[in-house]
PDB file of C-alpha atoms and ligand atoms in Angstrom:
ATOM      1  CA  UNK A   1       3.302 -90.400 -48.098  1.00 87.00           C
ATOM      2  CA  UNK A   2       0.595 -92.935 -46.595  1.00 92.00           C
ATOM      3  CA  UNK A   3       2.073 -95.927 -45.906  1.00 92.00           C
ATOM      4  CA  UNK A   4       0.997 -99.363 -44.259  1.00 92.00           C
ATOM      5  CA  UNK A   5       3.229-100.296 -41.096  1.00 90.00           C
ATOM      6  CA  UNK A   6       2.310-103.450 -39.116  1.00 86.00           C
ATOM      7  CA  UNK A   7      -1.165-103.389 -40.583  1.00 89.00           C
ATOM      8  CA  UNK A   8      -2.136 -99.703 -40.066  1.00 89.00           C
ATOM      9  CA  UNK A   9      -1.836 -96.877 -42.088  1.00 91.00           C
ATOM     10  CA  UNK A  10       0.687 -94.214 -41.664  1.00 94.00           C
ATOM     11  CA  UNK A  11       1.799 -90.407 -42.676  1.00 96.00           C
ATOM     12  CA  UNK A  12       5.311 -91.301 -43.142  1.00 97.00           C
ATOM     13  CA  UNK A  13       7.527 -88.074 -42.576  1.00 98.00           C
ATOM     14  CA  UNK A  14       9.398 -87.511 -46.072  1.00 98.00           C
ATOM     15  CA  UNK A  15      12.455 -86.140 -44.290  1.00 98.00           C
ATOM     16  CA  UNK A  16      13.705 -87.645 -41.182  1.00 98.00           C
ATOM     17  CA  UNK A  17      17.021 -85.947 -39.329  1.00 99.00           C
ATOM     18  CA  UNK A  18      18.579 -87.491 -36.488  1.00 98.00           C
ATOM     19  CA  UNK A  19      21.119 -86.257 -33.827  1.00 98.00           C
ATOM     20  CA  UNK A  20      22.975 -89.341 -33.432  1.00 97.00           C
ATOM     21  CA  UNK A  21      23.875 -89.657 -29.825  1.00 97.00           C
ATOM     22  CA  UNK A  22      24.291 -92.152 -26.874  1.00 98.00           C
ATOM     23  CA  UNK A  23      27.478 -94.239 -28.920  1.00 98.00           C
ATOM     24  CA  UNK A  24      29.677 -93.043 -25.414  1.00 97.00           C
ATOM     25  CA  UNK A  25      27.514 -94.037 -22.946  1.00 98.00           C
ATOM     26  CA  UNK A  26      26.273 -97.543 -25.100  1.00 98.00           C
ATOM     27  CA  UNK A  27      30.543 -98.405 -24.832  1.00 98.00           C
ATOM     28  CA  UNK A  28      30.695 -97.608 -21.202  1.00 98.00           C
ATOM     29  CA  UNK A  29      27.691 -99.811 -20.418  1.00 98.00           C
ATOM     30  CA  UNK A  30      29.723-102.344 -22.103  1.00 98.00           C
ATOM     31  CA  UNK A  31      33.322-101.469 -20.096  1.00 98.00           C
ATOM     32  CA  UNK A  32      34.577-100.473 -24.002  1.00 98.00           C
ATOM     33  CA  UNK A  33      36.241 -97.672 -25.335  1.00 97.00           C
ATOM     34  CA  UNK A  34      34.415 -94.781 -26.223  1.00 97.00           C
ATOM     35  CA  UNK A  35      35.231 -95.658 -29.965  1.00 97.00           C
ATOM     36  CA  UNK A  36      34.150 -99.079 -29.762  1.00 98.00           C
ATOM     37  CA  UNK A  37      30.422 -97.048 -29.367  1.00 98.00           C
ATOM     38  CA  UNK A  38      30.959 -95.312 -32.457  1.00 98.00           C
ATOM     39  CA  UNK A  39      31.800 -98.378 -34.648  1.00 98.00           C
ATOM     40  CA  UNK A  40      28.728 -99.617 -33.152  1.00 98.00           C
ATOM     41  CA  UNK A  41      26.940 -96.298 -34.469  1.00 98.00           C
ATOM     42  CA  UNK A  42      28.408 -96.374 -37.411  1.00 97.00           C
ATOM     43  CA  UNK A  43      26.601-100.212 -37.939  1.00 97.00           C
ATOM     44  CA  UNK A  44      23.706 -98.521 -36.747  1.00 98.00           C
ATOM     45  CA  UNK A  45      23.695 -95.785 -39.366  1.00 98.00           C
ATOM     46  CA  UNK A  46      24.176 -98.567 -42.268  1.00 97.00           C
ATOM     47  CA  UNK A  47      21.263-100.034 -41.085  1.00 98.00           C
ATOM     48  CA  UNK A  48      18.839 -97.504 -40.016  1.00 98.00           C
ATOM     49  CA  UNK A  49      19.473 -96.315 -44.174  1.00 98.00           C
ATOM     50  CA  UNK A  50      17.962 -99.140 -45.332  1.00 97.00           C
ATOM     51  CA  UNK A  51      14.727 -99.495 -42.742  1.00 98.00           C
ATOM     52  CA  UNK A  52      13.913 -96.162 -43.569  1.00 98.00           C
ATOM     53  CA  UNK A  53      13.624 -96.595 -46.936  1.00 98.00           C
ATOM     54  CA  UNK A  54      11.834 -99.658 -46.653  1.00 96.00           C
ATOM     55  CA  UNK A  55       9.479 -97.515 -43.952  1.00 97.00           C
ATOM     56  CA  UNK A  56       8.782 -94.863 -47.020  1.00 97.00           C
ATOM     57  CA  UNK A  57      11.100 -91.756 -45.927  1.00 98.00           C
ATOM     58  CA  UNK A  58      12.512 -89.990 -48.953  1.00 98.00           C
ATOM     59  CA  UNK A  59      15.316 -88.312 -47.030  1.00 98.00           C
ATOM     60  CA  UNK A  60      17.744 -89.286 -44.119  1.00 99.00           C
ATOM     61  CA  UNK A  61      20.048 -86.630 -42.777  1.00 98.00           C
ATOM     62  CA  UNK A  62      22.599 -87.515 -39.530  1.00 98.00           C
ATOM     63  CA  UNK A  63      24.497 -85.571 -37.324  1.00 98.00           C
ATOM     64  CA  UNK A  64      27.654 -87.340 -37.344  1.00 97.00           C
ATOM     65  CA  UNK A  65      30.499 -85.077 -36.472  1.00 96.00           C
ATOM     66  CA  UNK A  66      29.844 -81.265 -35.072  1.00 97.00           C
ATOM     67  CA  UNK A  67      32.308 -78.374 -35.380  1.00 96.00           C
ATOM     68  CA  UNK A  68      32.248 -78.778 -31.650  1.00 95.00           C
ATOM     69  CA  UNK A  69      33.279 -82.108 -31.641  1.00 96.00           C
ATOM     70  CA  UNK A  70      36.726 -81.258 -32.427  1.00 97.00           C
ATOM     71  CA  UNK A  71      37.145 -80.533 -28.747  1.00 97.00           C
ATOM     72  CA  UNK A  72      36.857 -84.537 -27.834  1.00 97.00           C
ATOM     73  CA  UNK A  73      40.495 -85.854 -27.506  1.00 97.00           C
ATOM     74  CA  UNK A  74      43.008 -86.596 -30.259  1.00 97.00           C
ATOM     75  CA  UNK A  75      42.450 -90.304 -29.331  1.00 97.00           C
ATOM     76  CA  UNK A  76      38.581 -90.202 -29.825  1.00 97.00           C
ATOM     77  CA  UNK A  77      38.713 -87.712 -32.640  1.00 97.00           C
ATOM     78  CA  UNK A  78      41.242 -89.949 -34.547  1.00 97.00           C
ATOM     79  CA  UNK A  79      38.806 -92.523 -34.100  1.00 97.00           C
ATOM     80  CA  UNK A  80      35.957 -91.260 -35.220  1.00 97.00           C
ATOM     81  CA  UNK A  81      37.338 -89.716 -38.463  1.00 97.00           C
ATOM     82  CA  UNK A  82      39.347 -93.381 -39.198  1.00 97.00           C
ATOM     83  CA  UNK A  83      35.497 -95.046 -39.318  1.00 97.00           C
ATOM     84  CA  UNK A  84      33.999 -91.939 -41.268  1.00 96.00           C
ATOM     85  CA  UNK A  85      37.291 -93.197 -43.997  1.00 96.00           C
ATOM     86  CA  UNK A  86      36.335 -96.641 -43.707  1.00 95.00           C
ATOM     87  CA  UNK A  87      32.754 -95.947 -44.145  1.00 95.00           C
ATOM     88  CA  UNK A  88      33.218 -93.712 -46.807  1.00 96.00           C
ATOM     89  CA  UNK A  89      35.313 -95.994 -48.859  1.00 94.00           C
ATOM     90  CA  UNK A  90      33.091 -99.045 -48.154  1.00 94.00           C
ATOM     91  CA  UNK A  91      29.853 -97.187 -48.815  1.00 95.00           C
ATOM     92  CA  UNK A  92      30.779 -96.994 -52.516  1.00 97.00           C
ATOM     93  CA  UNK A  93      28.987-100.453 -52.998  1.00 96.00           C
ATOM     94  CA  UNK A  94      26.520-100.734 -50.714  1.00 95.00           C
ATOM     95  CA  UNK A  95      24.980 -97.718 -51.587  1.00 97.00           C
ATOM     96  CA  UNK A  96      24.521 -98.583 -55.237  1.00 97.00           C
ATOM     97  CA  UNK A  97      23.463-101.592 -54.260  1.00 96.00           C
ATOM     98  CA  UNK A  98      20.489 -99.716 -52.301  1.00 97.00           C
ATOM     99  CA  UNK A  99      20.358 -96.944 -54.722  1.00 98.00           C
ATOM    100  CA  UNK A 100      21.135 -94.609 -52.065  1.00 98.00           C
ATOM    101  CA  UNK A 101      22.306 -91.210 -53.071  1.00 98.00           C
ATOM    102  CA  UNK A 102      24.674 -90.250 -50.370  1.00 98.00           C
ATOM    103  CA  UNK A 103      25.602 -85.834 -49.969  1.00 98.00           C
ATOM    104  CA  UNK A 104      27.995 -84.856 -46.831  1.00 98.00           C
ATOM    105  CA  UNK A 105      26.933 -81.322 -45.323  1.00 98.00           C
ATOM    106  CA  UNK A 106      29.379 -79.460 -43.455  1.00 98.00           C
ATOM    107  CA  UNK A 107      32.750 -77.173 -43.759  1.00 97.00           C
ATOM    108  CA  UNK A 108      34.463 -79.558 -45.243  1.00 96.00           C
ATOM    109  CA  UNK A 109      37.627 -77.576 -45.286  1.00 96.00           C
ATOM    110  CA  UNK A 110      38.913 -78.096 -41.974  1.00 95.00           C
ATOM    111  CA  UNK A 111      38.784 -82.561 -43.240  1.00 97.00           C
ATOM    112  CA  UNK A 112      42.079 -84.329 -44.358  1.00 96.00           C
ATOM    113  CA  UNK A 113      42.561 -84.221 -47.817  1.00 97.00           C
ATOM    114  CA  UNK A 114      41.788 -87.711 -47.931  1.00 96.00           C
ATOM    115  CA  UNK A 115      38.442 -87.398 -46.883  1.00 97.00           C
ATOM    116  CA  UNK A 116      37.585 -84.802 -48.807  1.00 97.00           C
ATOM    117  CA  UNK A 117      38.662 -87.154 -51.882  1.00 97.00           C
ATOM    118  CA  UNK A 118      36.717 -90.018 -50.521  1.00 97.00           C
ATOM    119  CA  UNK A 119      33.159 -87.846 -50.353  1.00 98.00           C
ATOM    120  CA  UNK A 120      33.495 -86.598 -53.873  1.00 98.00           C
ATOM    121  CA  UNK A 121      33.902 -90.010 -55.160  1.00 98.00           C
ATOM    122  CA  UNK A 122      30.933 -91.323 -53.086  1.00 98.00           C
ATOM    123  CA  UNK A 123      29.343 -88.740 -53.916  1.00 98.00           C
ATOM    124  CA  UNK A 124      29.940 -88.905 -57.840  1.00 98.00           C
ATOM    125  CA  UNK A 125      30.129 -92.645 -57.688  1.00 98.00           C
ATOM    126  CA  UNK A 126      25.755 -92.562 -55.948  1.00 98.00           C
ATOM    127  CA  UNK A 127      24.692 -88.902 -57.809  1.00 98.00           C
ATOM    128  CA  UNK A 128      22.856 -90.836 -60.297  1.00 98.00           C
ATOM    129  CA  UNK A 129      20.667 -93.291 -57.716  1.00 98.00           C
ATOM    130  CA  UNK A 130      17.194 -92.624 -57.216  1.00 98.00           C
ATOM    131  CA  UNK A 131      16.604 -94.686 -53.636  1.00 98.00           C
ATOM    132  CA  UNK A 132      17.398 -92.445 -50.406  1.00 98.00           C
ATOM    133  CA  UNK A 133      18.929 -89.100 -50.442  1.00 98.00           C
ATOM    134  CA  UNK A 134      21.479 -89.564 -47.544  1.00 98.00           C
ATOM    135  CA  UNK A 135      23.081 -86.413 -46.118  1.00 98.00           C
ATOM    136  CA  UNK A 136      26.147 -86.687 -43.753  1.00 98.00           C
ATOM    137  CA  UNK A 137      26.762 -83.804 -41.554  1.00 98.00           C
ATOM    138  CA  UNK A 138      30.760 -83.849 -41.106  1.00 98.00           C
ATOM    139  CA  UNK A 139      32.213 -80.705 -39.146  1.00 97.00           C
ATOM    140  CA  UNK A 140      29.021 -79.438 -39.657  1.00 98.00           C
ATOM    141  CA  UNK A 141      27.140 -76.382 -37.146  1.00 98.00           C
ATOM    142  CA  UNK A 142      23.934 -74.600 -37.911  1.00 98.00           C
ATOM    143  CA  UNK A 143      25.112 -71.480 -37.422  1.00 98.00           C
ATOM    144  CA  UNK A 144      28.206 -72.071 -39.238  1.00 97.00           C
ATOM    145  CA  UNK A 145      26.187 -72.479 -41.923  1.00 98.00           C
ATOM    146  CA  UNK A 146      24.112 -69.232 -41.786  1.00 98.00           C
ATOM    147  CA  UNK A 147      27.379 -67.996 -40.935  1.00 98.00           C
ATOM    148  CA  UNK A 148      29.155 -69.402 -44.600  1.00 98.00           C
ATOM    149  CA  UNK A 149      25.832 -68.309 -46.239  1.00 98.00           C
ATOM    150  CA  UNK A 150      26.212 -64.706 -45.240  1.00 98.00           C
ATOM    151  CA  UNK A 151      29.559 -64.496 -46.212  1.00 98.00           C
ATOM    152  CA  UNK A 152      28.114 -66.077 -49.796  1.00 98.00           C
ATOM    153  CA  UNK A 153      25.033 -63.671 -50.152  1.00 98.00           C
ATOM    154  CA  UNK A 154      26.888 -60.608 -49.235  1.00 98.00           C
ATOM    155  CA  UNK A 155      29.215 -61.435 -51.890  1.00 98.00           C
ATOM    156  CA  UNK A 156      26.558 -61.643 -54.323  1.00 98.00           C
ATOM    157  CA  UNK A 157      25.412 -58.646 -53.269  1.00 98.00           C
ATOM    158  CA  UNK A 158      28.834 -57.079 -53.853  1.00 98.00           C
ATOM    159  CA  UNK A 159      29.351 -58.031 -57.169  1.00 98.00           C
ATOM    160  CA  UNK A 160      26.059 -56.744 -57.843  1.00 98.00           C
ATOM    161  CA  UNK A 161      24.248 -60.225 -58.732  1.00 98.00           C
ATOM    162  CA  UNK A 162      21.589 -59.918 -56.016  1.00 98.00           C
ATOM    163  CA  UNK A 163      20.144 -56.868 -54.332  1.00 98.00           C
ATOM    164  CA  UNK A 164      19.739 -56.390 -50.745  1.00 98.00           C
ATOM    165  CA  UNK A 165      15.989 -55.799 -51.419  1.00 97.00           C
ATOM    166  CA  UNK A 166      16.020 -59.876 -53.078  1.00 97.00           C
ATOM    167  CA  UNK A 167      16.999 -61.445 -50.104  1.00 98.00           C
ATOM    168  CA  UNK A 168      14.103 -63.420 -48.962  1.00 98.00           C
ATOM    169  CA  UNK A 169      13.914 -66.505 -46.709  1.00 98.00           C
ATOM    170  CA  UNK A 170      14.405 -68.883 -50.019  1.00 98.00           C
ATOM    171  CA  UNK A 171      17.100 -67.271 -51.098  1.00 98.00           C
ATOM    172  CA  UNK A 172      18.655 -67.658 -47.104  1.00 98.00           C
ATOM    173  CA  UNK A 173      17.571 -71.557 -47.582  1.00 98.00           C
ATOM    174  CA  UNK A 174      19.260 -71.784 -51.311  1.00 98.00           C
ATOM    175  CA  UNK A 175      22.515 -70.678 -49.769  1.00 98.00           C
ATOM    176  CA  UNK A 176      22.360 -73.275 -47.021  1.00 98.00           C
ATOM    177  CA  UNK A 177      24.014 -76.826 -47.273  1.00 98.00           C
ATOM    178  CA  UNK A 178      20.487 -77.945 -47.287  1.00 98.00           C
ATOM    179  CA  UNK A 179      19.878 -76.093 -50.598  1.00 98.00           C
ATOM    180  CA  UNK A 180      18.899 -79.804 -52.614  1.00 97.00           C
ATOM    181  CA  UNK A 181      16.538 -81.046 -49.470  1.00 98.00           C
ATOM    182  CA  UNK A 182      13.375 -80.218 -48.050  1.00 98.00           C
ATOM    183  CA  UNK A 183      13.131 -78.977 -44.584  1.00 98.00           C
ATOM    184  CA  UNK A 184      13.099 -82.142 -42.484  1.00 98.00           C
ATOM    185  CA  UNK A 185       9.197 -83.275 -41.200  1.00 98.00           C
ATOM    186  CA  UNK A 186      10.432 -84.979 -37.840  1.00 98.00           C
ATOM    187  CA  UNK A 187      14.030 -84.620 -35.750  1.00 98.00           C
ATOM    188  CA  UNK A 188      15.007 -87.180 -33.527  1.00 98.00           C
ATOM    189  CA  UNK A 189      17.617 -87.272 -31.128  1.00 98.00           C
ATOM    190  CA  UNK A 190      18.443 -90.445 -29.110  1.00 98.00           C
ATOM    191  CA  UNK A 191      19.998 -91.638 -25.629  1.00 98.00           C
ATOM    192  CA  UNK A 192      18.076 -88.768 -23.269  1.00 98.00           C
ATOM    193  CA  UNK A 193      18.958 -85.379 -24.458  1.00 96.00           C
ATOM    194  CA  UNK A 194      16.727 -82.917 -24.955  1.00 97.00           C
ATOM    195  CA  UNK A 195      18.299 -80.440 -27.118  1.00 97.00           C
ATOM    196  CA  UNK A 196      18.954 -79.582 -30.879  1.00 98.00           C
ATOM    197  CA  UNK A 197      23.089 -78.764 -30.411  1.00 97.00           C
ATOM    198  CA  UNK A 198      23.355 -76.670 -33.837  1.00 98.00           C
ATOM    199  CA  UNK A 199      21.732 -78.961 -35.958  1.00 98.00           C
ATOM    200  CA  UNK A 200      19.524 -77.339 -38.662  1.00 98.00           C
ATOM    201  CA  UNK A 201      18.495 -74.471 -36.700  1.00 98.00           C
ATOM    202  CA  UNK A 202      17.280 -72.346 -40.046  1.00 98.00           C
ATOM    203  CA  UNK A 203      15.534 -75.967 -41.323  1.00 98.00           C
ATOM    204  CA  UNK A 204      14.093 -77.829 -38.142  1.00 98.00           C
ATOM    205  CA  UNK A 205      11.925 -74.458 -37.540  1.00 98.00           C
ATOM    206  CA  UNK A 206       8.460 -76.356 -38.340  1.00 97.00           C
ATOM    207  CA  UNK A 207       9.692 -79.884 -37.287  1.00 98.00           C
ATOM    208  CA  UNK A 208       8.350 -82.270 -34.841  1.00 96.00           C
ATOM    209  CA  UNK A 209      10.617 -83.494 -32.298  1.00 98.00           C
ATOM    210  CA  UNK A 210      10.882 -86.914 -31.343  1.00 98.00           C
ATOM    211  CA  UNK A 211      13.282 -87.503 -28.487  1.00 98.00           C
ATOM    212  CA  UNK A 212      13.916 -90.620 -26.895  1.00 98.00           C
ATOM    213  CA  UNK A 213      15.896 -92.646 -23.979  1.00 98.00           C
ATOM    214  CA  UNK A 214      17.344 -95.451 -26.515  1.00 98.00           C
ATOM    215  CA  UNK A 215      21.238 -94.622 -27.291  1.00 98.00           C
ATOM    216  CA  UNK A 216      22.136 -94.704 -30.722  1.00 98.00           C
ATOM    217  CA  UNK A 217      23.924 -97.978 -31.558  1.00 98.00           C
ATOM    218  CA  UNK A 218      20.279 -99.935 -30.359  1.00 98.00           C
ATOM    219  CA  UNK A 219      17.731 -97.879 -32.491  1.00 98.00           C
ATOM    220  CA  UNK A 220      16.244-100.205 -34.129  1.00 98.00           C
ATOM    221  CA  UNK A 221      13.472-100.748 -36.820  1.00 97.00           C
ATOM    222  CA  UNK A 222      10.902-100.523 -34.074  1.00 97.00           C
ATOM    223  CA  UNK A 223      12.681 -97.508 -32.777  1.00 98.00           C
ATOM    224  CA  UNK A 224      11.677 -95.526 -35.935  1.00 98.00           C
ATOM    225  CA  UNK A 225       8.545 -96.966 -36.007  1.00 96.00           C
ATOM    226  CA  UNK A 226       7.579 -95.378 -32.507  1.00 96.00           C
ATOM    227  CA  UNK A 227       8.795 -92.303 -33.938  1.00 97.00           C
ATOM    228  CA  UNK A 228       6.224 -92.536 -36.659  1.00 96.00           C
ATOM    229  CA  UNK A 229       3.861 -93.038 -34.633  1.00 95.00           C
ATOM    230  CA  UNK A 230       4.592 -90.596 -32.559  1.00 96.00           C
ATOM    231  CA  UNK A 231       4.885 -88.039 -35.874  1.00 96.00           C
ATOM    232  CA  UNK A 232       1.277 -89.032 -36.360  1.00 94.00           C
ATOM    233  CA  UNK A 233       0.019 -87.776 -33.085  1.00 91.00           C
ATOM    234  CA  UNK A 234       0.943 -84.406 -34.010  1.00 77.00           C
ATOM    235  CA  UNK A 235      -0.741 -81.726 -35.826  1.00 69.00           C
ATOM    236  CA  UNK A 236       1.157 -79.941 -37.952  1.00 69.00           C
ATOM    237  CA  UNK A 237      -0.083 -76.433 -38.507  1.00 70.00           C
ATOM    238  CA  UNK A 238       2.467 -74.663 -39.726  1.00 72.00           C
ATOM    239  CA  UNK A 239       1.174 -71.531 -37.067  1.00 75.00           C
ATOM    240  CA  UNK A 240      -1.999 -71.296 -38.785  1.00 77.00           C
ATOM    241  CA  UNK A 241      -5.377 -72.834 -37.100  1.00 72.00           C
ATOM    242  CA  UNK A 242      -6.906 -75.981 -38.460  1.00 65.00           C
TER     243      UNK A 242
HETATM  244  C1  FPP B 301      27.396 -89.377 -30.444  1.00 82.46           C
HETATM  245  O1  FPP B 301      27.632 -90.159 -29.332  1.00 82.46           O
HETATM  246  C2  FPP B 301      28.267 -89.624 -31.572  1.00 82.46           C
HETATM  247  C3  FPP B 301      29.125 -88.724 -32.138  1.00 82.46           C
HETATM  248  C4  FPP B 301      29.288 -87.368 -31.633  1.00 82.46           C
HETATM  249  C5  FPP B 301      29.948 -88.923 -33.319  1.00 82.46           C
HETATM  250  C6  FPP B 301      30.157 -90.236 -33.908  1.00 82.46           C
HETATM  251  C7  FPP B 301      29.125 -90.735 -34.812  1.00 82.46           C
HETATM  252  C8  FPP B 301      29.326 -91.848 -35.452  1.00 82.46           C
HETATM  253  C9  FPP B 301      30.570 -92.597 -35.307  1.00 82.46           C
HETATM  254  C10 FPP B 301      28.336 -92.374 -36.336  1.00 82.46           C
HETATM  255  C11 FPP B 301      29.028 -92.551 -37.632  1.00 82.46           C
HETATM  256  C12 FPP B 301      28.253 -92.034 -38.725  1.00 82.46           C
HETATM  257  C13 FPP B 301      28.515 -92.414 -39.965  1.00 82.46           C
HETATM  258  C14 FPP B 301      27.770 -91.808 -41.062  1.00 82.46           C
HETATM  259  C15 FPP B 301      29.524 -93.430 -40.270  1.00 82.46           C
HETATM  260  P1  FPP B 301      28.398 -89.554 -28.087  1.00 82.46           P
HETATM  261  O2  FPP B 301      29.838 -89.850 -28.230  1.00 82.46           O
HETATM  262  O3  FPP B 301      28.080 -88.108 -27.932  1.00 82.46           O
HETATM  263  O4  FPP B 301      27.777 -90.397 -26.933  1.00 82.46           O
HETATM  264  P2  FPP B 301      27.689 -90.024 -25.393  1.00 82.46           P
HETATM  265  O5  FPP B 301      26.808 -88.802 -25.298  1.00 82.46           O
HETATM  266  O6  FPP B 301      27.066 -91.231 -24.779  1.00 82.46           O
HETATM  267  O7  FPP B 301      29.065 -89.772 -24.901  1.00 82.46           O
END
């Protein structure tokens, strides 16, 4: 979609996916508690929803909790998953106030009952708005994924709805927790790192990356901006020739 930012006229990326990181090292700048960053991030995340809506992106995906972040201690695991209840619960009604449709990616099986009853009603409570698609990823890992997909298409395959000779690339991508979005356009991952940790591997294979110094909890308005301007210094070609 073209779209008019700050008096010029942009390609905004439909789908935007972001590795949410620097939330740590934002709290230690600050002599806080690791989980004071988070809260922060969490802020950030309620935010960042509604600028890139009003920027023209369709779809918002975030990396919020890996199936390697299980590994962080009790104390800053506890945290984190005490804000994704709070959030949850409080997103209710300010997502239907933005008309944000809110889906959580992930193995959700290894998440406290409680949370699991908190997502479906969010998710019931915002399946009908027509504003931002918002995906979650909670205990989520790319390959974990492909791995759950497998397991899915091989039982098809046993019970003799699908044939081994039928599995193409769309029918890999309509197994994935991704199977309602489009691939996402542009990745970004804050606060330094340049890597992709597991996120989207099968999805982000024609994205542009966008990586940048700014830790979560102060990516801003502007922040995105840069991105899309960035996004529009590329040439996608999909690996044909233009
Ligand atoms: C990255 O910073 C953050 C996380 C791994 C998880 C926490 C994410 C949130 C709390 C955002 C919440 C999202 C929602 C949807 C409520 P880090 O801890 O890896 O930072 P560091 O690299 O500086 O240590």
């Amino acid at each position: 979609m073209k779209k008019e930012i700050d008096g010029e006229i942009y390609e905004v990326p439909r789908h935007v996916a972001v590795i949410l990181d620097g939330n740590g090292r934002w709290a230690k700048k600050r002599f806080m508690p690791r989980n004071f960053g988070h809260k922060a991030g969490a802020s950030a995340v309620e935010q960042a929803c509604e600028d890139v809506w009003n920027l023209g992106i369709e779809y918002f995906t975030v990396y919020a909790f890996s199936t390697e972040n299980w590994k962080r201690s009790v104390e800053e695991v506890t945290g984190i998953m005490n804000l994704l209840r709070d959030y949850l619960v409080d997103s209710i009604e300010r997502s239907n106030r933005n008309n944000m449709k809110v889906h959580i990616i992930g193995d959700r099986t290894r998440l406290a009952d409680d949370i699991n009853v908190a997502i479906d009603k969010l998710e019931a409570a915002t399946s009908q708005n027509t504003g931002l698609k918002f995906t979650i990823a909670l205990n989520y890992g790319g390959r974990d994924e492909i791995r759950r997909a497998t397991q899915d298409i091989v039982k098809e395959v046993q019970e003799g709805k699908l044939s081994v000779d039928d599995i193409t690339e769309d029918v890999i991508s309509a197994h994935l927790d991704t199977r309602d979005l489009p691939d996402p356009d542009l990745l970004i991952r804050t606060s330094g790192e340049i890597r992709t940790s597991n996120f989207l591997p099968w999805q982000i294979a024609y994205s542009e990356f966008y990586f940048t110094d700014v830790l979560w909890p102060d990516f801003k308005r502007e922040n995105f901006i840069d991105a899309i301007k960035y996004y529009n210094g590329r040439d996608r070609r999909y690996g044909g020739v233009k």
